[in-house]
Tab-separated table of C-alpha atoms in Angstrom:
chain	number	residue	atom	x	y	z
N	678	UNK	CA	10.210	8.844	-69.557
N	679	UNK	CA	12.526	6.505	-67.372
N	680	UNK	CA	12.345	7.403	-63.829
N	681	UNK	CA	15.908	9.172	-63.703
N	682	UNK	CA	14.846	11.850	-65.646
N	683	UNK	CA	13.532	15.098	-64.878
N	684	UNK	CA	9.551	14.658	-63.609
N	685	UNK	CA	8.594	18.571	-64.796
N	686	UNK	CA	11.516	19.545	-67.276
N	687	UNK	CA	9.567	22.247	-68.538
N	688	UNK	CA	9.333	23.961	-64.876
N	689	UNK	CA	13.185	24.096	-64.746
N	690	UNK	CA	13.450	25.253	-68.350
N	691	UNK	CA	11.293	28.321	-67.748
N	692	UNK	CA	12.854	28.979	-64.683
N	693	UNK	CA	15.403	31.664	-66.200
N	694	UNK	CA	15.658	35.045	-65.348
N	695	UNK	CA	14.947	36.179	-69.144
N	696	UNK	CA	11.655	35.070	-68.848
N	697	UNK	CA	9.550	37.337	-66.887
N	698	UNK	CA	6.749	36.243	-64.345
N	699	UNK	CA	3.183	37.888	-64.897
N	700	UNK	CA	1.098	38.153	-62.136
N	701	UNK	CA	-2.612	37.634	-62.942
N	702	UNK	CA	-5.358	38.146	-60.413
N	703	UNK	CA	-7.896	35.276	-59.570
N	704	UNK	CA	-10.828	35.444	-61.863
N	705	UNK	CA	-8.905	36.927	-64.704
N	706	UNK	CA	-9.046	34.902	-68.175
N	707	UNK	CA	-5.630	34.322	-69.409
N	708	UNK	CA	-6.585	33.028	-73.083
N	709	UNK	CA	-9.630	33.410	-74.384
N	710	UNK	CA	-11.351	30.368	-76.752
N	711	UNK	CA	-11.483	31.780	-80.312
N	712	UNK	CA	-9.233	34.559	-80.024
N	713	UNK	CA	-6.008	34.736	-81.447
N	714	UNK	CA	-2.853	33.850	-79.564
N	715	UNK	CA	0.911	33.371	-80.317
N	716	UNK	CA	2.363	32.994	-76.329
N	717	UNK	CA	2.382	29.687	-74.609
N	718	UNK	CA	1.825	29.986	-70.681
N	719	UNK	CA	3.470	28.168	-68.069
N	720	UNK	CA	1.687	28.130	-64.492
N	721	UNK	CA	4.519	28.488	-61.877
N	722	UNK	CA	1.912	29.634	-58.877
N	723	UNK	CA	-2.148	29.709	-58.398
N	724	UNK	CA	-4.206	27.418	-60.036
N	725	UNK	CA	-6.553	27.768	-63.660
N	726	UNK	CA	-9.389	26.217	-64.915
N	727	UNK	CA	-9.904	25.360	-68.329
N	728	UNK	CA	-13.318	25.932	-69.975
N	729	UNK	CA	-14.935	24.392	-73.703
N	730	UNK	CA	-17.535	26.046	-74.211
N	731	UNK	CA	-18.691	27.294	-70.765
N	732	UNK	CA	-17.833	23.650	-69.637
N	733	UNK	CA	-14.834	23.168	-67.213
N	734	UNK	CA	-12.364	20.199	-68.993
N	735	UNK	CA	-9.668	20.500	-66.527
N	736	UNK	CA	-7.910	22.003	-63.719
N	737	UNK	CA	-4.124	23.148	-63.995
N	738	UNK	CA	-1.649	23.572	-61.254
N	739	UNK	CA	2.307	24.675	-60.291
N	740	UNK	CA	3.879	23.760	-63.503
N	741	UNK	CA	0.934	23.187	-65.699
N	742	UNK	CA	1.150	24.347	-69.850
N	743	UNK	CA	-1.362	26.149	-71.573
N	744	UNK	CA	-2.381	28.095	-74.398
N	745	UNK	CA	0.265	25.490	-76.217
N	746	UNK	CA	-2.070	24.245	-78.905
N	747	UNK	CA	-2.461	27.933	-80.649
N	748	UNK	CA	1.034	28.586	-80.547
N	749	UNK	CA	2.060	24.786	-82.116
N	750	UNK	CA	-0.767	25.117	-85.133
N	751	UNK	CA	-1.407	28.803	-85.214
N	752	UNK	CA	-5.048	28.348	-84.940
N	753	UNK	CA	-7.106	30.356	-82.531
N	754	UNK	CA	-7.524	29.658	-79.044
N	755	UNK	CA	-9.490	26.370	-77.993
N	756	UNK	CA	-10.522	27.272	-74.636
N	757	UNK	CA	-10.590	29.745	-71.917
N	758	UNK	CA	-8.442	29.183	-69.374
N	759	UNK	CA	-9.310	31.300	-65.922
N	760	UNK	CA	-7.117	32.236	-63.180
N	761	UNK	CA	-9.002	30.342	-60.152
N	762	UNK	CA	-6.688	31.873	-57.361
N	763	UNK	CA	-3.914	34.305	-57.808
N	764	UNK	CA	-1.216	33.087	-60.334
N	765	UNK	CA	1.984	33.560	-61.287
N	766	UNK	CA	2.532	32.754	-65.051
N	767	UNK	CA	5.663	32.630	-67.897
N	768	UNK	CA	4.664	33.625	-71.296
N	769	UNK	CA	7.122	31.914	-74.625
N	770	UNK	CA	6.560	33.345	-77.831
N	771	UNK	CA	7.074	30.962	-81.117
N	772	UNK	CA	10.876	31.778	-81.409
N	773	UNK	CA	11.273	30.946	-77.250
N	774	UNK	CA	9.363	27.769	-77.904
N	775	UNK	CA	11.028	26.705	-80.431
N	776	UNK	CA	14.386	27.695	-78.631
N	777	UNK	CA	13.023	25.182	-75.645
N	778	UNK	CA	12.753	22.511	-77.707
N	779	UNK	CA	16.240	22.730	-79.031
N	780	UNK	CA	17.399	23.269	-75.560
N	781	UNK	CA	15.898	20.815	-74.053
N	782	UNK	CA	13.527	17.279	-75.316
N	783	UNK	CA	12.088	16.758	-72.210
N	784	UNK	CA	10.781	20.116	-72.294
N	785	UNK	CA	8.937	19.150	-75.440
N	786	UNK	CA	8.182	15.794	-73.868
N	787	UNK	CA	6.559	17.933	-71.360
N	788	UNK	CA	4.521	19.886	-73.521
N	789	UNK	CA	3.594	16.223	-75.501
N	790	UNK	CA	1.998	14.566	-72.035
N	791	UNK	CA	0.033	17.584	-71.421
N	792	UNK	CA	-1.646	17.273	-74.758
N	793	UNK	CA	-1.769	13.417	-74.066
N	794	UNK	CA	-3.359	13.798	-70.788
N	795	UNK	CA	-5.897	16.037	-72.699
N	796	UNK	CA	-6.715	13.892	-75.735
N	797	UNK	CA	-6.741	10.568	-73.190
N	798	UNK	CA	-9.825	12.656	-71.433
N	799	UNK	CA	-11.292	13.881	-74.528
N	800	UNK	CA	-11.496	10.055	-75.477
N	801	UNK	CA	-12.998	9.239	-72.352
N	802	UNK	CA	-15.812	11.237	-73.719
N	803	UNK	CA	-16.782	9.751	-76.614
C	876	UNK	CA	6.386	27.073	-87.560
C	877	UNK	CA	7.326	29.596	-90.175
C	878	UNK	CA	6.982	28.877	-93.592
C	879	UNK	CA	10.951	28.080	-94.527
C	880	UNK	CA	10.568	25.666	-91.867
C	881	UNK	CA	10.279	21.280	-93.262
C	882	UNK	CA	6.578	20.909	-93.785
C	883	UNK	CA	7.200	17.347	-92.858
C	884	UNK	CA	10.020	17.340	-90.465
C	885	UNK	CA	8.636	13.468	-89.208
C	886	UNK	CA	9.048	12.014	-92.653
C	887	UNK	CA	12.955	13.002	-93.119
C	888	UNK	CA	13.823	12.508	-89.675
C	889	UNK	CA	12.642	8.769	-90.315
C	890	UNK	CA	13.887	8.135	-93.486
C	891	UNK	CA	17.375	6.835	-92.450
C	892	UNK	CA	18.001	3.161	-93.373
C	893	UNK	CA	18.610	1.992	-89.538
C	894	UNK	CA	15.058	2.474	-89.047
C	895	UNK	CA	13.877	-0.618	-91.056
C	896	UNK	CA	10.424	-0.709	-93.141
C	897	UNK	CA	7.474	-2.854	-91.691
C	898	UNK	CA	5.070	-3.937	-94.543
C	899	UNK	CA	1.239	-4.293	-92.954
C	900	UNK	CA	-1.608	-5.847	-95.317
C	901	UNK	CA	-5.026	-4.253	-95.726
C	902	UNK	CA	-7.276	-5.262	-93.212
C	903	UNK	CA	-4.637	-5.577	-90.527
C	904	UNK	CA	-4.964	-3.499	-87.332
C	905	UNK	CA	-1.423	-2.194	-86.216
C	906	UNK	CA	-2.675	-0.685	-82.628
C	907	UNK	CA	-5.630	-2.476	-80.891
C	908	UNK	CA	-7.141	-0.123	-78.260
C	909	UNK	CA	-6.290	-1.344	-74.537
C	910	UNK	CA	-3.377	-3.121	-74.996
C	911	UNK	CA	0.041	-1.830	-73.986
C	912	UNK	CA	2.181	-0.749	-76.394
C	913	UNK	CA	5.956	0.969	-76.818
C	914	UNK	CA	6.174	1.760	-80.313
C	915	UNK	CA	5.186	4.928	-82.324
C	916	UNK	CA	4.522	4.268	-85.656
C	917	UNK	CA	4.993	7.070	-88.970
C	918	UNK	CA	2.931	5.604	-91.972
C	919	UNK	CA	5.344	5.855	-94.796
C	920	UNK	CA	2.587	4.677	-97.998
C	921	UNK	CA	-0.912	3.605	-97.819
C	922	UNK	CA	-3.660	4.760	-95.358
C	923	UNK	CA	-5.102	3.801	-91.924
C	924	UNK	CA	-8.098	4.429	-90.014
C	925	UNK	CA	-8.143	5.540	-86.530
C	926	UNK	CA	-10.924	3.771	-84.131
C	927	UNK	CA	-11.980	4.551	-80.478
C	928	UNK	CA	-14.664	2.110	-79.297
C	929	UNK	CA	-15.578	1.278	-82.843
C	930	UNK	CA	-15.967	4.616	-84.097
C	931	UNK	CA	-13.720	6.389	-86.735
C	932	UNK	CA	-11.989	9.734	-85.407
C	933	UNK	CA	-9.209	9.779	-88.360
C	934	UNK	CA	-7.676	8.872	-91.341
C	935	UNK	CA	-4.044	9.067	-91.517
C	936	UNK	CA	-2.060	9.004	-94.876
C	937	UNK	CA	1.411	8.941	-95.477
C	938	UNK	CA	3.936	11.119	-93.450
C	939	UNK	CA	1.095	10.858	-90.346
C	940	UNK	CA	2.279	9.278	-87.493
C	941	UNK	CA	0.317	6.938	-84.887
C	942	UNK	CA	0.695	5.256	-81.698
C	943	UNK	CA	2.857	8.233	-80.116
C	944	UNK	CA	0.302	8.767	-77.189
C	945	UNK	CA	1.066	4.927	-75.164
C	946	UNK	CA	4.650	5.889	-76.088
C	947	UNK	CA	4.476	9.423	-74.237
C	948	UNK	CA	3.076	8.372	-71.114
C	949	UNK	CA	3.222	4.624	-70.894
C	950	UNK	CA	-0.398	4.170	-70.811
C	951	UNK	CA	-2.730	1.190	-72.761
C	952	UNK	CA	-3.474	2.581	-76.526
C	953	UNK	CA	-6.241	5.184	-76.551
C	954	UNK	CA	-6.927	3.958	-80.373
C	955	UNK	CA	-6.976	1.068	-82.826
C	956	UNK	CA	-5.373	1.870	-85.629
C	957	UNK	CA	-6.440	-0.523	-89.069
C	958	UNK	CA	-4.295	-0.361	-92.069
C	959	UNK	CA	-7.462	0.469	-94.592
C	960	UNK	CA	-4.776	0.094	-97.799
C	961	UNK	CA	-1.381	-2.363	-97.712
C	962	UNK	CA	0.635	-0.035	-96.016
C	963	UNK	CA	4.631	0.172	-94.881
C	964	UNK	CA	5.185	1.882	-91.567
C	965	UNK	CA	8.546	3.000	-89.619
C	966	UNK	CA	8.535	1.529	-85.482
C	967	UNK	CA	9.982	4.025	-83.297
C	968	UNK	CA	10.871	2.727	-79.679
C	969	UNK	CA	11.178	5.007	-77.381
C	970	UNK	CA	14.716	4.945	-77.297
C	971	UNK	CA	14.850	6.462	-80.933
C	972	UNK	CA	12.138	8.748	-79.960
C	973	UNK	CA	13.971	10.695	-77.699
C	974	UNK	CA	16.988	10.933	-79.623
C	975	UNK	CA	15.225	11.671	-82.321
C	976	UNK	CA	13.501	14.829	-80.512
C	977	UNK	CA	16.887	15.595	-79.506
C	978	UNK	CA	18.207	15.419	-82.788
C	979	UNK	CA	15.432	17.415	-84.691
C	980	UNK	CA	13.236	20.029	-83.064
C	981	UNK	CA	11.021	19.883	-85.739
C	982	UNK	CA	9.922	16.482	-85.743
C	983	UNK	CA	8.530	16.935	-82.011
C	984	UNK	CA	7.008	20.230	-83.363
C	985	UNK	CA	5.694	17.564	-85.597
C	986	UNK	CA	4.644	14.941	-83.126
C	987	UNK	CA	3.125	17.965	-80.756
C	988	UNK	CA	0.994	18.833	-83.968
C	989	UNK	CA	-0.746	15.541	-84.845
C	990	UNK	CA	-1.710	15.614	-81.395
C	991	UNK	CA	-3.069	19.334	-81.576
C	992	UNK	CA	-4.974	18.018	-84.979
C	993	UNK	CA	-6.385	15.302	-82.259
C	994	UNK	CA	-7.202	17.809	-79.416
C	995	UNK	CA	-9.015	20.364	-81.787
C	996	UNK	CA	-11.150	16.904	-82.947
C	997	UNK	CA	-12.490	16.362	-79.732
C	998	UNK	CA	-12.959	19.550	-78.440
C	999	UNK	CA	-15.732	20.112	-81.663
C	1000	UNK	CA	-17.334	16.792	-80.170
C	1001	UNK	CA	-17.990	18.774	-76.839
């Protein structure tokens, strides 16, 4: 929040060798909207689009979230998100999330400005 | 997350007595869209409406928790928020809010899932 602290907390966070990297090719779909998930993504390479609907609602980059929403409220998946180039991704499971938070609260301040950023252009929409 | 887990994590974490009560009429709008603001707000009794451009998008009761988005990322408020009942509400500066994340996992799990509630909202819209 103030400008001493860390700008992408949850980059360095994931960045532990217990956490394996999964390489996805470009055009693959990572999550799927509708389907049901319980793994939280982190993009550490490439870049993913995410899709409502057929419609693209944002681009993610090097250190983007995803796939966060299904894993906080257990619902199913709200969007499609699609590898655009090559990408390098970490997956966390509910009990690694949860772990995260503990660990660290800018991780989970992290995770809260990505959904922020979402619902700010959601609003823009209505 | 799992069942065992406080089904209102928010609500204890803010019932300590250094966090003093705020007592808003009926009629009274706590959060005006566009201005800047550095408060979160829980709703401890009563109920509020949520308004973007005019148009209702929620009703929050008590335990719910408003304002958090200006507080994450230091933007203008994305929402007006009008107490529809007399209502008493709980300020959280974002001092607090950060210790309080630090202090209790679960009432970021919390914050992360009102905004998830939000998200899914607006993504039927689309």
């Amino acid at each position: 929040m103030a400008p001493s602290e860390p700008s992408n907390a949850t980059f360095r966070a994931l960045d532990r060798p217990d956490l394996p990297v999964r390489r996805v090719p470009a055009g693959s779909s990572m999550v799927v909207q509708g389907a049901v998930g319980a793994e939280m993504y982190l993009l550490k390479r490439g870049r993913a689009e995410v899709r409502v609907h057929g419609a693209e609602v944002e681009e993610i980059g090097p250190g983007g979230i995803f796939g966060e929403m299904a894993l906080i409220d257990q619902s199913t998946r709200s969007a499609t998100v699609v590898a655009i180039e090559d990408c390098e991704i970490v997956a966390l499971d509910e009990e690694r999330f949860i772990q995260l938070i503990q660990d660290s609260p800018y991780f989970a301040l992290d995770v809260m400005r990505a959904l922020v950023v979402r619902l700010r252009a959601m609003n823009r929409r209505i």
